[in-house]
Amino acid sequence: MITLVWQHVSQGALRGVLQVMGASLLLAVFAQISLPLIPVPVTGQTFGVMLIAALLGKEKALLATLLYMAEAAAGLPVLAHQSGGIHALTGVTGGYIFGFSVQAYLIGLSFERRLPAPFLWGSLVQLILGTAWLAVFIGFEKALFVGCLPFIPGELMKIALATTWIKKYANSSLQR
């Protein structure tokens, strides 16, 4: 009996680890998707965070984004444009990258509690964190105009796409 329980627990733990690792890999793949729109390119990172959070829940999505950041810090080319390195986390883009974890947790929590517009709130918080971090380097007004406002149309596109995808392909009772 104890062996059977242990096998069940260890299989569940292994499944969770594989889900987190797979989600981190998926996020790295989505980061390489870039649509060269004007005035700024739209990458797939936040779209990936949205899907991961909706499908895996707040804890696993948080762990996946933290693993993704650790991979980037270690120099693996997992960020947009196959970049990586500690400078990405400590430089002007660091706030946006750290914001992925908050975004993932908030979206997962919103789905768990069945709150309205989870992708919108998660994206808003991620943009605020990224813009605030950028403002430390270039000032608030410039950060707002180069690091926030130009990204809103692309973010709204990703929110609409993620919402449509989740409604179409995932059951209303999302499997975790």
CSV table of N, CA and C in Angstrom, one decimal:
chain,number,residue,atom,x,y,z
A,1,MET,N,0.8,-1.2,0.0
A,1,MET,CA,0.0,0.0,0.0
A,1,MET,C,0.9,1.3,0.0
A,2,ILE,N,1.9,1.3,0.9
A,2,ILE,CA,2.8,2.5,1.0
A,2,ILE,C,3.5,2.6,-0.4
A,3,THR,N,3.9,1.6,-1.0
A,3,THR,CA,4.6,1.6,-2.3
A,3,THR,C,3.7,2.2,-3.3
A,4,LEU,N,2.4,1.8,-3.3
A,4,LEU,CA,1.5,2.3,-4.3
A,4,LEU,C,1.3,3.8,-4.1
A,5,VAL,N,1.1,4.2,-2.9
A,5,VAL,CA,1.0,5.7,-2.6
A,5,VAL,C,2.2,6.4,-3.0
A,6,TRP,N,3.4,5.9,-2.7
A,6,TRP,CA,4.6,6.6,-3.1
A,6,TRP,C,4.8,6.7,-4.6
A,7,GLN,N,4.4,5.7,-5.3
A,7,GLN,CA,4.5,5.7,-6.8
A,7,GLN,C,3.5,6.8,-7.3
A,8,HIS,N,2.3,6.9,-6.8
A,8,HIS,CA,1.4,7.9,-7.2
A,8,HIS,C,1.9,9.3,-6.9
A,9,VAL,N,2.4,9.5,-5.7
A,9,VAL,CA,3.0,10.8,-5.4
A,9,VAL,C,4.2,11.2,-6.3
A,10,SER,N,5.1,10.3,-6.4
A,10,SER,CA,6.3,10.6,-7.2
A,10,SER,C,5.9,10.8,-8.7
A,11,GLN,N,4.9,10.0,-9.2
A,11,GLN,CA,4.5,10.3,-10.6
A,11,GLN,C,3.9,11.7,-10.7
A,12,GLY,N,3.1,12.1,-9.7
A,12,GLY,CA,2.5,13.4,-9.8
A,12,GLY,C,3.6,14.5,-9.7
A,13,ALA,N,4.6,14.3,-8.8
A,13,ALA,CA,5.7,15.2,-8.7
A,13,ALA,C,6.5,15.3,-10.0
A,14,LEU,N,6.7,14.2,-10.6
A,14,LEU,CA,7.5,14.2,-11.9
A,14,LEU,C,6.6,14.9,-13.0
A,15,ARG,N,5.4,14.6,-13.0
A,15,ARG,CA,4.5,15.3,-14.0
A,15,ARG,C,4.6,16.8,-13.8
A,16,GLY,N,4.5,17.3,-12.5
A,16,GLY,CA,4.6,18.7,-12.3
A,16,GLY,C,5.9,19.3,-12.7
A,17,VAL,N,7.0,18.6,-12.4
A,17,VAL,CA,8.3,19.1,-12.9
A,17,VAL,C,8.4,19.2,-14.4
A,18,LEU,N,7.9,18.1,-15.0
A,18,LEU,CA,7.9,18.1,-16.5
A,18,LEU,C,7.1,19.2,-17.1
A,19,GLN,N,5.9,19.5,-16.5
A,19,GLN,CA,5.1,20.6,-16.9
A,19,GLN,C,5.8,21.9,-16.8
A,20,VAL,N,6.4,22.2,-15.7
A,20,VAL,CA,7.2,23.4,-15.5
A,20,VAL,C,8.3,23.6,-16.5
A,21,MET,N,9.1,22.5,-16.7
A,21,MET,CA,10.2,22.5,-17.6
A,21,MET,C,9.7,22.7,-19.0
A,22,GLY,N,8.6,22.1,-19.4
A,22,GLY,CA,8.0,22.2,-20.7
A,22,GLY,C,7.5,23.6,-20.9
A,23,ALA,N,6.9,24.2,-19.9
A,23,ALA,CA,6.3,25.5,-20.0
A,23,ALA,C,7.5,26.5,-20.2
A,24,SER,N,8.6,26.3,-19.5
A,24,SER,CA,9.7,27.2,-19.6
A,24,SER,C,10.3,27.1,-21.1
A,25,LEU,N,10.3,25.9,-21.6
A,25,LEU,CA,10.8,25.7,-23.0
A,25,LEU,C,9.8,26.4,-23.9
A,26,LEU,N,8.5,26.2,-23.7
A,26,LEU,CA,7.5,26.9,-24.5
A,26,LEU,C,7.7,28.4,-24.5
A,27,LEU,N,7.9,28.9,-23.4
A,27,LEU,CA,8.1,30.4,-23.2
A,27,LEU,C,9.3,30.8,-24.1
A,28,ALA,N,10.4,30.0,-24.0
A,28,ALA,CA,11.6,30.4,-24.8
A,28,ALA,C,11.3,30.3,-26.3
A,29,VAL,N,10.4,29.4,-26.7
A,29,VAL,CA,10.0,29.3,-28.2
A,29,VAL,C,9.2,30.5,-28.5
A,30,PHE,N,8.2,30.8,-27.7
A,30,PHE,CA,7.4,32.0,-28.0
A,30,PHE,C,8.2,33.3,-28.0
A,31,ALA,N,9.2,33.4,-27.2
A,31,ALA,CA,10.1,34.6,-27.2
A,31,ALA,C,10.7,34.8,-28.6
A,32,GLN,N,10.9,33.8,-29.3
A,32,GLN,CA,11.5,33.9,-30.6
A,32,GLN,C,10.6,34.4,-31.7
A,33,ILE,N,9.3,34.4,-31.4
A,33,ILE,CA,8.3,34.8,-32.4
A,33,ILE,C,8.2,36.4,-32.3
A,34,SER,N,8.4,37.0,-33.4
A,34,SER,CA,8.5,38.5,-33.4
A,34,SER,C,7.8,39.0,-34.7
A,35,LEU,N,6.8,39.8,-34.5
A,35,LEU,CA,6.1,40.4,-35.6
A,35,LEU,C,6.6,41.9,-35.7
A,36,PRO,N,7.3,42.2,-36.8
A,36,PRO,CA,7.9,43.5,-36.9
A,36,PRO,C,6.9,44.6,-37.2
A,37,LEU,N,6.1,45.0,-36.2
A,37,LEU,CA,5.1,46.0,-36.4
A,37,LEU,C,5.6,47.3,-36.0
A,38,ILE,N,4.9,48.4,-36.4
A,38,ILE,CA,5.3,49.7,-36.2
A,38,ILE,C,4.4,50.2,-35.0
A,39,PRO,N,4.9,50.9,-34.0
A,39,PRO,CA,6.3,51.4,-33.8
A,39,PRO,C,7.2,50.4,-33.2
A,40,VAL,N,6.7,49.3,-32.6
A,40,VAL,CA,7.6,48.4,-31.9
A,40,VAL,C,7.2,47.0,-32.4
A,41,PRO,N,8.2,46.1,-32.4
A,41,PRO,CA,7.9,44.7,-32.7
A,41,PRO,C,7.1,44.0,-31.6
A,42,VAL,N,6.3,43.1,-31.9
A,42,VAL,CA,5.5,42.3,-31.0
A,42,VAL,C,6.1,40.9,-30.8
A,43,THR,N,6.5,40.6,-29.6
A,43,THR,CA,7.1,39.3,-29.4
A,43,THR,C,6.0,38.4,-28.7
A,44,GLY,N,6.3,37.1,-28.7
A,44,GLY,CA,5.3,36.1,-28.2
A,44,GLY,C,5.5,35.8,-26.7
A,45,GLN,N,6.4,36.5,-26.0
A,45,GLN,CA,6.7,36.2,-24.6
A,45,GLN,C,5.5,36.3,-23.7
A,46,THR,N,4.8,37.5,-23.7
A,46,THR,CA,3.7,37.6,-22.8
A,46,THR,C,2.5,36.7,-23.2
A,47,PHE,N,2.4,36.5,-24.5
A,47,PHE,CA,1.4,35.5,-25.0
A,47,PHE,C,1.6,34.1,-24.4
A,48,GLY,N,2.9,33.7,-24.4
A,48,GLY,CA,3.3,32.5,-23.8
A,48,GLY,C,3.0,32.4,-22.3
A,49,VAL,N,3.3,33.5,-21.6
A,49,VAL,CA,3.0,33.6,-20.2
A,49,VAL,C,1.5,33.5,-19.9
A,50,MET,N,0.7,34.1,-20.8
A,50,MET,CA,-0.8,34.0,-20.6
A,50,MET,C,-1.3,32.6,-20.7
A,51,LEU,N,-0.8,31.9,-21.8
A,51,LEU,CA,-1.3,30.5,-22.0
A,51,LEU,C,-0.8,29.6,-20.9
A,52,ILE,N,0.5,29.7,-20.5
A,52,ILE,CA,1.0,28.9,-19.4
A,52,ILE,C,0.3,29.1,-18.1
A,53,ALA,N,0.0,30.3,-17.8
A,53,ALA,CA,-0.7,30.6,-16.5
A,53,ALA,C,-2.2,30.1,-16.6
A,54,ALA,N,-2.8,30.2,-17.7
A,54,ALA,CA,-4.2,29.8,-17.8
A,54,ALA,C,-4.3,28.2,-17.7
A,55,LEU,N,-3.3,27.6,-18.3
A,55,LEU,CA,-3.3,26.1,-18.4
A,55,LEU,C,-2.8,25.4,-17.2
A,56,LEU,N,-1.7,26.0,-16.6
A,56,LEU,CA,-1.0,25.3,-15.5
A,56,LEU,C,-1.4,25.8,-14.1
A,57,GLY,N,-1.9,27.0,-14.0
A,57,GLY,CA,-2.2,27.6,-12.7
A,57,GLY,C,-1.1,28.4,-12.2
A,58,LYS,N,-1.4,29.1,-11.1
A,58,LYS,CA,-0.5,30.1,-10.6
A,58,LYS,C,0.9,29.6,-10.1
A,59,GLU,N,0.9,28.4,-9.4
A,59,GLU,CA,2.2,27.9,-8.9
A,59,GLU,C,3.1,27.4,-10.0
A,60,LYS,N,2.6,26.6,-10.8
A,60,LYS,CA,3.4,26.0,-11.9
A,60,LYS,C,3.8,27.1,-12.9
A,61,ALA,N,2.9,28.1,-13.2
A,61,ALA,CA,3.3,29.2,-14.1
A,61,ALA,C,4.4,30.0,-13.5
A,62,LEU,N,4.3,30.3,-12.2
A,62,LEU,CA,5.3,31.1,-11.5
A,62,LEU,C,6.6,30.3,-11.5
A,63,LEU,N,6.6,29.1,-11.2
A,63,LEU,CA,7.9,28.3,-11.3
A,63,LEU,C,8.5,28.3,-12.7
A,64,ALA,N,7.6,28.1,-13.7
A,64,ALA,CA,8.1,28.1,-15.1
A,64,ALA,C,8.7,29.4,-15.5
A,65,THR,N,8.2,30.6,-15.1
A,65,THR,CA,8.8,31.9,-15.4
A,65,THR,C,10.0,32.1,-14.6
A,66,LEU,N,10.1,31.6,-13.4
A,66,LEU,CA,11.3,31.7,-12.6
A,66,LEU,C,12.4,30.9,-13.2
A,67,LEU,N,12.1,29.7,-13.7
A,67,LEU,CA,13.1,28.8,-14.4
A,67,LEU,C,13.5,29.5,-15.6
A,68,TYR,N,12.6,30.1,-16.4
A,68,TYR,CA,12.9,30.9,-17.6
A,68,TYR,C,13.9,32.0,-17.3
A,69,MET,N,13.7,32.7,-16.2
A,69,MET,CA,14.6,33.8,-15.8
A,69,MET,C,16.0,33.2,-15.4
A,70,ALA,N,16.0,32.1,-14.7
A,70,ALA,CA,17.3,31.5,-14.3
A,70,ALA,C,18.0,31.0,-15.6
A,71,GLU,N,17.3,30.5,-16.6
A,71,GLU,CA,18.0,30.1,-17.8
A,71,GLU,C,18.6,31.3,-18.5
A,72,ALA,N,17.8,32.4,-18.5
A,72,ALA,CA,18.3,33.7,-19.1
A,72,ALA,C,19.5,34.2,-18.4
A,73,ALA,N,19.5,34.2,-17.0
A,73,ALA,CA,20.6,34.7,-16.2
A,73,ALA,C,21.8,33.8,-16.4
A,74,ALA,N,21.7,32.5,-16.7
A,74,ALA,CA,22.8,31.6,-17.0
A,74,ALA,C,23.4,31.8,-18.3
A,75,GLY,N,22.8,32.7,-19.1
A,75,GLY,CA,23.3,33.0,-20.5
A,75,GLY,C,22.7,32.2,-21.6
A,76,LEU,N,21.7,31.3,-21.3
A,76,LEU,CA,21.1,30.6,-22.4
A,76,LEU,C,20.3,31.6,-23.2
A,77,PRO,N,20.2,31.3,-24.5
A,77,PRO,CA,19.5,32.3,-25.4
A,77,PRO,C,18.0,32.1,-25.5
A,78,VAL,N,17.4,32.2,-24.4
A,78,VAL,CA,15.9,32.0,-24.2
A,78,VAL,C,15.1,33.2,-24.4
A,79,LEU,N,15.7,34.4,-24.3
A,79,LEU,CA,14.9,35.6,-24.4
A,79,LEU,C,14.7,36.0,-25.9
A,80,ALA,N,13.9,37.0,-26.1
A,80,ALA,CA,13.6,37.5,-27.5
A,80,ALA,C,14.9,37.7,-28.2
A,81,HIS,N,14.9,37.3,-29.5
A,81,HIS,CA,16.1,37.5,-30.4
A,81,HIS,C,17.2,36.6,-29.9
A,82,GLN,N,16.9,35.5,-29.3
A,82,GLN,CA,17.9,34.5,-28.8
A,82,GLN,C,19.0,35.2,-27.9
A,83,SER,N,18.5,36.1,-27.1
A,83,SER,CA,19.5,36.7,-26.2
A,83,SER,C,19.3,36.0,-24.8
A,84,GLY,N,20.3,36.3,-24.0
A,84,GLY,CA,20.3,35.8,-22.6
A,84,GLY,C,21.5,36.5,-21.9
A,85,GLY,N,21.6,36.2,-20.6
A,85,GLY,CA,22.7,36.8,-19.8
A,85,GLY,C,22.1,37.7,-18.7
A,86,ILE,N,22.9,37.8,-17.7
A,86,ILE,CA,22.5,38.6,-16.5
A,86,ILE,C,22.1,40.0,-16.8
A,87,HIS,N,22.8,40.6,-17.8
A,87,HIS,CA,22.6,42.0,-18.2
A,87,HIS,C,21.1,42.2,-18.6
A,88,ALA,N,20.5,41.2,-19.2
A,88,ALA,CA,19.1,41.3,-19.6
A,88,ALA,C,18.2,41.5,-18.4
A,89,LEU,N,18.6,40.9,-17.3
A,89,LEU,CA,17.8,40.9,-16.1
A,89,LEU,C,18.1,42.2,-15.3
A,90,THR,N,19.3,42.7,-15.4
A,90,THR,CA,19.6,43.9,-14.6
A,90,THR,C,19.6,45.2,-15.4
A,91,GLY,N,19.4,45.1,-16.7
A,91,GLY,CA,19.4,46.2,-17.6
A,91,GLY,C,18.0,46.8,-17.8
A,92,VAL,N,17.8,47.5,-18.9
A,92,VAL,CA,16.6,48.2,-19.1
A,92,VAL,C,15.4,47.3,-19.3
A,93,THR,N,15.6,46.1,-19.8
A,93,THR,CA,14.5,45.1,-20.0
A,93,THR,C,14.2,44.3,-18.7
A,94,GLY,N,14.9,44.4,-17.7
A,94,GLY,CA,14.8,43.6,-16.5
A,94,GLY,C,13.4,43.6,-15.9
A,95,GLY,N,12.8,44.8,-15.8
A,95,GLY,CA,11.5,44.9,-15.2
A,95,GLY,C,10.4,44.1,-15.9
A,96,TYR,N,10.5,44.1,-17.2
A,96,TYR,CA,9.5,43.4,-18.0
A,96,TYR,C,9.7,41.9,-17.8
A,97,ILE,N,11.0,41.5,-17.8
A,97,ILE,CA,11.3,40.0,-17.6
A,97,ILE,C,10.8,39.6,-16.2
A,98,PHE,N,11.2,40.3,-15.2
A,98,PHE,CA,10.7,40.0,-13.8
A,98,PHE,C,9.2,40.1,-13.8
A,99,GLY,N,8.6,41.0,-14.5
A,99,GLY,CA,7.1,41.1,-14.6
A,99,GLY,C,6.4,39.9,-15.1
A,100,PHE,N,7.1,39.0,-15.9
A,100,PHE,CA,6.5,37.8,-16.4
A,100,PHE,C,6.0,36.9,-15.2
A,101,SER,N,6.8,36.9,-14.1
A,101,SER,CA,6.5,36.0,-13.0
A,101,SER,C,5.3,36.5,-12.3
A,102,VAL,N,5.2,37.8,-12.1
A,102,VAL,CA,4.0,38.5,-11.4
A,102,VAL,C,2.8,38.3,-12.3
A,103,GLN,N,3.0,38.5,-13.6
A,103,GLN,CA,1.9,38.3,-14.6
A,103,GLN,C,1.4,36.9,-14.6
A,104,ALA,N,2.3,35.9,-14.6
A,104,ALA,CA,1.9,34.5,-14.6
A,104,ALA,C,1.1,34.2,-13.3
A,105,TYR,N,1.6,34.6,-12.2
A,105,TYR,CA,0.9,34.3,-10.9
A,105,TYR,C,-0.5,35.0,-10.9
A,106,LEU,N,-0.5,36.2,-11.3
A,106,LEU,CA,-1.8,37.0,-11.2
A,106,LEU,C,-2.8,36.4,-12.2
A,107,ILE,N,-2.4,36.0,-13.4
A,107,ILE,CA,-3.3,35.4,-14.3
A,107,ILE,C,-3.8,34.0,-13.7
A,108,GLY,N,-2.9,33.2,-13.3
A,108,GLY,CA,-3.3,31.9,-12.7
A,108,GLY,C,-4.2,32.1,-11.5
A,109,LEU,N,-4.0,33.0,-10.6
A,109,LEU,CA,-4.8,33.3,-9.5
A,109,LEU,C,-6.2,33.8,-10.0
A,110,SER,N,-6.2,34.6,-11.0
A,110,SER,CA,-7.5,35.2,-11.5
A,110,SER,C,-8.3,34.0,-12.1
A,111,PHE,N,-7.7,33.1,-12.8
A,111,PHE,CA,-8.5,32.0,-13.3
A,111,PHE,C,-9.0,31.1,-12.2
A,112,GLU,N,-8.1,30.9,-11.2
A,112,GLU,CA,-8.5,30.1,-10.0
A,112,GLU,C,-9.7,30.6,-9.3
A,113,ARG,N,-9.7,32.0,-9.2
A,113,ARG,CA,-10.9,32.6,-8.5
A,113,ARG,C,-12.0,33.1,-9.4
A,114,ARG,N,-11.8,32.7,-10.7
A,114,ARG,CA,-12.8,33.1,-11.7
A,114,ARG,C,-13.1,34.6,-11.8
A,115,LEU,N,-12.0,35.4,-11.7
A,115,LEU,CA,-12.1,36.8,-11.9
A,115,LEU,C,-12.2,37.2,-13.3
A,116,PRO,N,-12.9,38.3,-13.6
A,116,PRO,CA,-13.0,38.7,-15.0
A,116,PRO,C,-11.7,39.3,-15.6
A,117,ALA,N,-11.5,39.1,-16.9
A,117,ALA,CA,-10.3,39.7,-17.6
A,117,ALA,C,-9.0,39.4,-17.0
A,118,PRO,N,-8.7,38.1,-16.8
A,118,PRO,CA,-7.4,37.8,-16.2
A,118,PRO,C,-6.2,38.2,-17.0
A,119,PHE,N,-6.3,38.0,-18.3
A,119,PHE,CA,-5.1,38.4,-19.2
A,119,PHE,C,-4.9,39.9,-19.2
A,120,LEU,N,-6.0,40.7,-19.1
A,120,LEU,CA,-5.8,42.1,-19.1
A,120,LEU,C,-5.1,42.6,-17.9
A,121,TRP,N,-5.5,42.1,-16.7
A,121,TRP,CA,-4.9,42.5,-15.4
A,121,TRP,C,-3.4,42.0,-15.4
A,122,GLY,N,-3.2,40.8,-15.8
A,122,GLY,CA,-1.8,40.3,-15.8
A,122,GLY,C,-0.9,41.1,-16.7
A,123,SER,N,-1.4,41.5,-17.9
A,123,SER,CA,-0.6,42.2,-18.8
A,123,SER,C,-0.4,43.7,-18.3
A,124,LEU,N,-1.4,44.2,-17.7
A,124,LEU,CA,-1.3,45.6,-17.2
A,124,LEU,C,-0.2,45.7,-16.1
A,125,VAL,N,-0.2,44.7,-15.2
A,125,VAL,CA,0.8,44.7,-14.1
A,125,VAL,C,2.2,44.5,-14.7
A,126,GLN,N,2.3,43.6,-15.6
A,126,GLN,CA,3.6,43.4,-16.3
A,126,GLN,C,4.1,44.6,-17.0
A,127,LEU,N,3.3,45.3,-17.7
A,127,LEU,CA,3.7,46.6,-18.3
A,127,LEU,C,4.1,47.7,-17.3
A,128,ILE,N,3.3,47.7,-16.2
A,128,ILE,CA,3.6,48.7,-15.2
A,128,ILE,C,5.0,48.4,-14.5
A,129,LEU,N,5.2,47.2,-14.2
A,129,LEU,CA,6.5,46.8,-13.6
A,129,LEU,C,7.7,47.1,-14.6
A,130,GLY,N,7.5,46.7,-15.8
A,130,GLY,CA,8.6,47.0,-16.8
A,130,GLY,C,8.8,48.4,-17.0
A,131,THR,N,7.8,49.2,-17.1
A,131,THR,CA,7.9,50.6,-17.3
A,131,THR,C,8.5,51.3,-16.1
A,132,ALA,N,8.1,50.9,-14.9
A,132,ALA,CA,8.7,51.5,-13.7
A,132,ALA,C,10.2,51.2,-13.6
A,133,TRP,N,10.6,50.0,-14.0
A,133,TRP,CA,12.0,49.6,-14.0
A,133,TRP,C,12.8,50.4,-15.0
A,134,LEU,N,12.2,50.6,-16.2
A,134,LEU,CA,12.8,51.3,-17.3
A,134,LEU,C,13.0,52.8,-16.9
A,135,ALA,N,12.0,53.3,-16.2
A,135,ALA,CA,12.0,54.7,-15.7
A,135,ALA,C,13.2,55.0,-14.8
A,136,VAL,N,13.7,54.0,-14.1
A,136,VAL,CA,14.9,54.2,-13.3
A,136,VAL,C,16.1,54.6,-14.2
A,137,PHE,N,16.1,54.0,-15.4
A,137,PHE,CA,17.2,54.3,-16.3
A,137,PHE,C,17.1,55.5,-17.2
A,138,ILE,N,15.8,55.8,-17.6
A,138,ILE,CA,15.6,56.9,-18.6
A,138,ILE,C,14.6,57.9,-18.2
A,139,GLY,N,14.0,57.8,-17.0
A,139,GLY,CA,13.0,58.8,-16.6
A,139,GLY,C,11.6,58.3,-16.9
A,140,PHE,N,10.7,58.8,-16.1
A,140,PHE,CA,9.3,58.2,-16.2
A,140,PHE,C,8.6,58.6,-17.5
A,141,GLU,N,8.7,59.9,-17.9
A,141,GLU,CA,8.0,60.3,-19.1
A,141,GLU,C,8.5,59.5,-20.4
A,142,LYS,N,9.8,59.4,-20.5
A,142,LYS,CA,10.4,58.7,-21.7
A,142,LYS,C,10.1,57.2,-21.6
A,143,ALA,N,10.1,56.7,-20.4
A,143,ALA,CA,9.8,55.3,-20.2
A,143,ALA,C,8.3,55.0,-20.6
A,144,LEU,N,7.4,55.9,-20.3
A,144,LEU,CA,6.0,55.8,-20.7
A,144,LEU,C,5.8,55.8,-22.2
A,145,PHE,N,6.6,56.7,-22.8
A,145,PHE,CA,6.4,56.8,-24.3
A,145,PHE,C,7.2,55.8,-25.1
A,146,VAL,N,8.2,55.3,-24.6
A,146,VAL,CA,9.0,54.3,-25.4
A,146,VAL,C,8.8,52.8,-24.9
A,147,GLY,N,8.4,52.7,-23.6
A,147,GLY,CA,8.4,51.4,-23.0
A,147,GLY,C,7.0,50.9,-22.6
A,148,CYS,N,6.0,51.7,-22.8
A,148,CYS,CA,4.7,51.3,-22.4
A,148,CYS,C,3.7,51.5,-23.5
A,149,LEU,N,3.4,52.8,-23.8
A,149,LEU,CA,2.3,53.1,-24.8
A,149,LEU,C,2.5,52.4,-26.1
A,150,PRO,N,3.6,52.3,-26.7
A,150,PRO,CA,3.7,51.6,-28.0
A,150,PRO,C,3.4,50.1,-27.9
A,151,PHE,N,3.5,49.5,-26.8
A,151,PHE,CA,3.3,48.1,-26.6
A,151,PHE,C,1.8,47.7,-26.4
A,152,ILE,N,1.0,48.7,-26.1
A,152,ILE,CA,-0.4,48.4,-25.7
A,152,ILE,C,-1.2,47.8,-26.9
A,153,PRO,N,-1.1,48.3,-28.1
A,153,PRO,CA,-1.8,47.6,-29.2
A,153,PRO,C,-1.4,46.1,-29.4
A,154,GLY,N,-0.2,45.8,-29.3
A,154,GLY,CA,0.3,44.5,-29.5
A,154,GLY,C,-0.2,43.6,-28.3
A,155,GLU,N,-0.2,44.2,-27.1
A,155,GLU,CA,-0.6,43.4,-25.9
A,155,GLU,C,-2.1,43.1,-26.0
A,156,LEU,N,-2.9,44.1,-26.5
A,156,LEU,CA,-4.3,43.9,-26.7
A,156,LEU,C,-4.6,42.8,-27.7
A,157,MET,N,-3.8,42.7,-28.8
A,157,MET,CA,-3.9,41.6,-29.7
A,157,MET,C,-3.6,40.3,-29.1
A,158,LYS,N,-2.6,40.2,-28.3
A,158,LYS,CA,-2.2,39.0,-27.6
A,158,LYS,C,-3.3,38.6,-26.6
A,159,ILE,N,-3.9,39.5,-25.9
A,159,ILE,CA,-5.0,39.2,-24.9
A,159,ILE,C,-6.2,38.6,-25.7
A,160,ALA,N,-6.5,39.3,-26.8
A,160,ALA,CA,-7.6,38.8,-27.6
A,160,ALA,C,-7.4,37.3,-28.1
A,161,LEU,N,-6.2,37.1,-28.6
A,161,LEU,CA,-5.8,35.8,-29.1
A,161,LEU,C,-5.8,34.8,-28.0
A,162,ALA,N,-5.2,35.1,-26.9
A,162,ALA,CA,-5.2,34.1,-25.8
A,162,ALA,C,-6.6,33.8,-25.3
A,163,THR,N,-7.4,34.8,-25.2
A,163,THR,CA,-8.8,34.6,-24.7
A,163,THR,C,-9.5,33.7,-25.7
A,164,THR,N,-9.4,34.0,-27.0
A,164,THR,CA,-10.0,33.2,-28.0
A,164,THR,C,-9.5,31.7,-27.9
A,165,TRP,N,-8.2,31.6,-27.8
A,165,TRP,CA,-7.6,30.2,-27.8
A,165,TRP,C,-8.1,29.4,-26.6
A,166,ILE,N,-8.0,30.1,-25.5
A,166,ILE,CA,-8.5,29.4,-24.2
A,166,ILE,C,-9.9,29.0,-24.3
A,167,LYS,N,-10.8,29.9,-24.8
A,167,LYS,CA,-12.2,29.5,-24.9
A,167,LYS,C,-12.4,28.4,-25.9
A,168,LYS,N,-11.7,28.4,-27.0
A,168,LYS,CA,-11.9,27.4,-28.0
A,168,LYS,C,-11.3,26.0,-27.7
A,169,TYR,N,-10.1,26.0,-27.1
A,169,TYR,CA,-9.3,24.8,-27.0
A,169,TYR,C,-9.2,24.2,-25.6
A,170,ALA,N,-9.5,25.0,-24.6
A,170,ALA,CA,-9.5,24.5,-23.2
A,170,ALA,C,-10.9,24.5,-22.6
A,171,ASN,N,-11.2,23.5,-21.9
A,171,ASN,CA,-12.5,23.5,-21.2
A,171,ASN,C,-12.6,24.6,-20.2
A,172,SER,N,-13.9,25.0,-19.9
A,172,SER,CA,-14.0,26.0,-18.9
A,172,SER,C,-13.5,25.6,-17.5
A,173,SER,N,-13.4,24.3,-17.3
A,173,SER,CA,-12.7,23.8,-16.1
A,173,SER,C,-11.3,23.4,-16.5
A,174,LEU,N,-10.4,24.3,-16.5
A,174,LEU,CA,-9.1,24.0,-17.0
A,174,LEU,C,-8.4,23.0,-16.2
A,175,GLN,N,-7.7,22.0,-16.9
A,175,GLN,CA,-7.0,20.9,-16.3
A,175,GLN,C,-5.7,21.4,-15.7
A,176,ARG,N,-5.3,21.1,-14.5
A,176,ARG,CA,-4.1,21.6,-14.0
A,176,ARG,C,-3.2,20.4,-13.7
